[in-house]
Coordinates of C-alpha atoms in Angstrom, one line a residue:
M996 CA 0.6 2.3 24.3
V997 CA -1.9 4.6 23.9
R998 CA -4.2 4.6 21.4
R999 CA -5.7 7.8 19.3
T1000 CA -9.0 8.3 17.6
T1001 CA -9.1 11.1 16.3
I1002 CA -11.7 12.7 13.2
G1003 CA -10.0 14.2 9.5
P1004 CA -10.9 16.3 6.8
D1005 CA -13.1 14.5 5.5
G1006 CA -15.4 13.0 8.2
S1007 CA -13.0 9.6 8.3
V1008 CA -11.9 8.0 11.4
I1009 CA -7.8 8.3 11.2
K1010 CA -6.5 5.7 14.5
D1011 CA -3.1 5.7 15.1
G1012 CA -0.9 4.4 12.5
D1013 CA -3.4 5.0 9.7
G1014 CA -2.9 8.1 9.1
G1015 CA -0.8 9.4 5.8
G1016 CA 2.0 11.6 5.1
S1017 CA 3.9 10.8 7.5
G1018 CA 6.1 7.3 6.2
S1019 CA 7.9 7.4 2.7
G1020 CA 7.9 3.5 1.8
G1021 CA 5.5 1.4 0.9
D1022 CA 3.9 -0.1 4.0
G1023 CA 0.9 2.3 3.9
G1024 CA 0.1 0.9 -0.3
R1025 CA -0.1 -2.7 1.1
R1026 CA -1.7 -1.9 4.7
R1027 CA -4.2 -0.3 1.4
W1028 CA -4.6 -3.5 -0.3
C1029 CA -4.5 -5.8 2.8
R1030 CA -7.7 -3.9 4.5
L1031 CA -10.5 -6.1 5.4
P1032 CA -14.5 -4.3 4.8
H1033 CA -16.0 -3.0 7.8
H1034 CA -19.3 -5.1 6.2
V1035 CA -20.3 -7.7 4.0
D1036 CA -23.0 -7.5 1.5
T1037 CA -25.5 -10.6 1.8
F1038 CA -27.8 -11.3 -0.1
G1039 CA -29.4 -7.6 0.9
F1040 CA -27.2 -7.6 4.5
H1041 CA -25.0 -6.2 5.1
L1042 CA -23.3 -7.4 8.2
E1043 CA -20.2 -7.1 10.3
L1044 CA -17.6 -9.2 9.4
K1045 CA -18.1 -10.7 13.3
H1046 CA -21.6 -11.4 12.5
F1047 CA -20.5 -12.8 8.4
A1048 CA -17.7 -14.9 9.9
M1049 CA -20.5 -16.2 12.2
V1050 CA -23.0 -17.0 9.2
L1051 CA -19.9 -19.1 7.5
L1052 CA -19.7 -21.3 10.7
F1053 CA -23.5 -22.0 10.0
I1054 CA -22.7 -23.0 7.2
S1055 CA -20.1 -25.5 7.4
V1056 CA -21.4 -26.9 10.5
T1057 CA -25.2 -27.0 9.4
M1058 CA -24.5 -28.0 5.2
G1059 CA -21.3 -28.9 5.1
T1060 CA -18.3 -28.8 3.0
S1061 CA -20.6 -28.9 0.0
G1062 CA -23.4 -26.4 1.1
F1063 CA -20.2 -24.3 2.2
I1064 CA -18.5 -23.7 -1.1
L1065 CA -22.5 -23.4 -2.9
F1066 CA -23.0 -20.1 -0.5
A1067 CA -19.4 -19.0 -1.4
C1068 CA -20.4 -19.1 -5.0
F1069 CA -24.4 -18.0 -4.8
L1070 CA -22.5 -15.3 -2.6
S1071 CA -19.6 -14.7 -5.2
I1072 CA -22.2 -14.5 -8.4
Y1073 CA -24.7 -12.5 -6.5
N1074 CA -21.5 -9.8 -5.6
Y1075 CA -21.1 -10.5 -9.2
F1076 CA -23.8 -8.9 -10.9
Q1077 CA -24.3 -6.6 -7.7
R1078 CA -21.1 -4.6 -9.2
Q1079 CA -22.0 -5.0 -12.4
S1080 CA -25.7 -3.6 -12.4
S1081 CA -24.4 -0.2 -10.3
T1082 CA -22.1 0.7 -12.7
S1083 CA -24.0 0.0 -15.7
G1084 CA -26.5 3.1 -16.7
D1085 CA -27.8 5.2 -14.4
G1086 CA -26.8 3.1 -11.3
N1087 CA -29.9 4.1 -9.1
G1088 CA -31.2 0.2 -8.7
G1089 CA -30.1 -1.6 -5.6
S1090 CA -27.3 -1.6 -4.3
R1091 CA -24.4 1.1 -5.1
W1092 CA -21.0 0.0 -4.3
K1093 CA -18.3 2.7 -4.2
D1094 CA -14.3 2.4 -3.6
G1095 CA -15.4 -1.2 -3.1
K1096 CA -17.3 -1.2 -0.4
V1097 CA -21.5 -1.5 -0.5
T1098 CA -23.0 2.2 0.2
G1099 CA -26.8 3.7 -0.2
T1100 CA -29.0 4.0 2.1
N1101 CA -29.5 2.6 5.8
I1102 CA -32.3 2.5 8.4
K1103 CA -30.6 3.5 11.6
G1104 CA -33.3 4.0 13.3
V1105 CA -37.5 5.6 13.6
G1106 CA -37.4 8.1 12.6
D1107 CA -36.1 6.1 9.1
L1108 CA -38.5 4.7 8.8
P1109 CA -41.4 5.8 6.7
K1110 CA -44.7 7.3 7.9
A1111 CA -47.9 5.9 8.5
P1112 CA -50.6 7.0 6.5
K1113 CA -53.3 9.4 7.6
G1114 CA -56.6 9.0 8.4
G1115 CA -59.0 6.1 9.1

């Protein structure tokens, strides 16, 4: 079976079976609610899912069950307050949430770094 990837009109990547329109059943709604996030905000670090799993494994091995539970509690509290702070007021501080995803500015290359001051 050949997997095809296309780019939708809004610029999003559509893989085999992800596109809407052809399905009339409730499967598309279920698929949307069961989808895992691509990145997880871990105390300001936007980790991919596989890296987040490695962090969880490392924490569970080094800190045990109680440390894992504490980490999960503090991470939940952190994410809750991040979501609350982004929706209250003007929402200009910290990371921002949109449709359950973290958005914001990330440095993607050397050109995104601030320029060094001139003079000396």
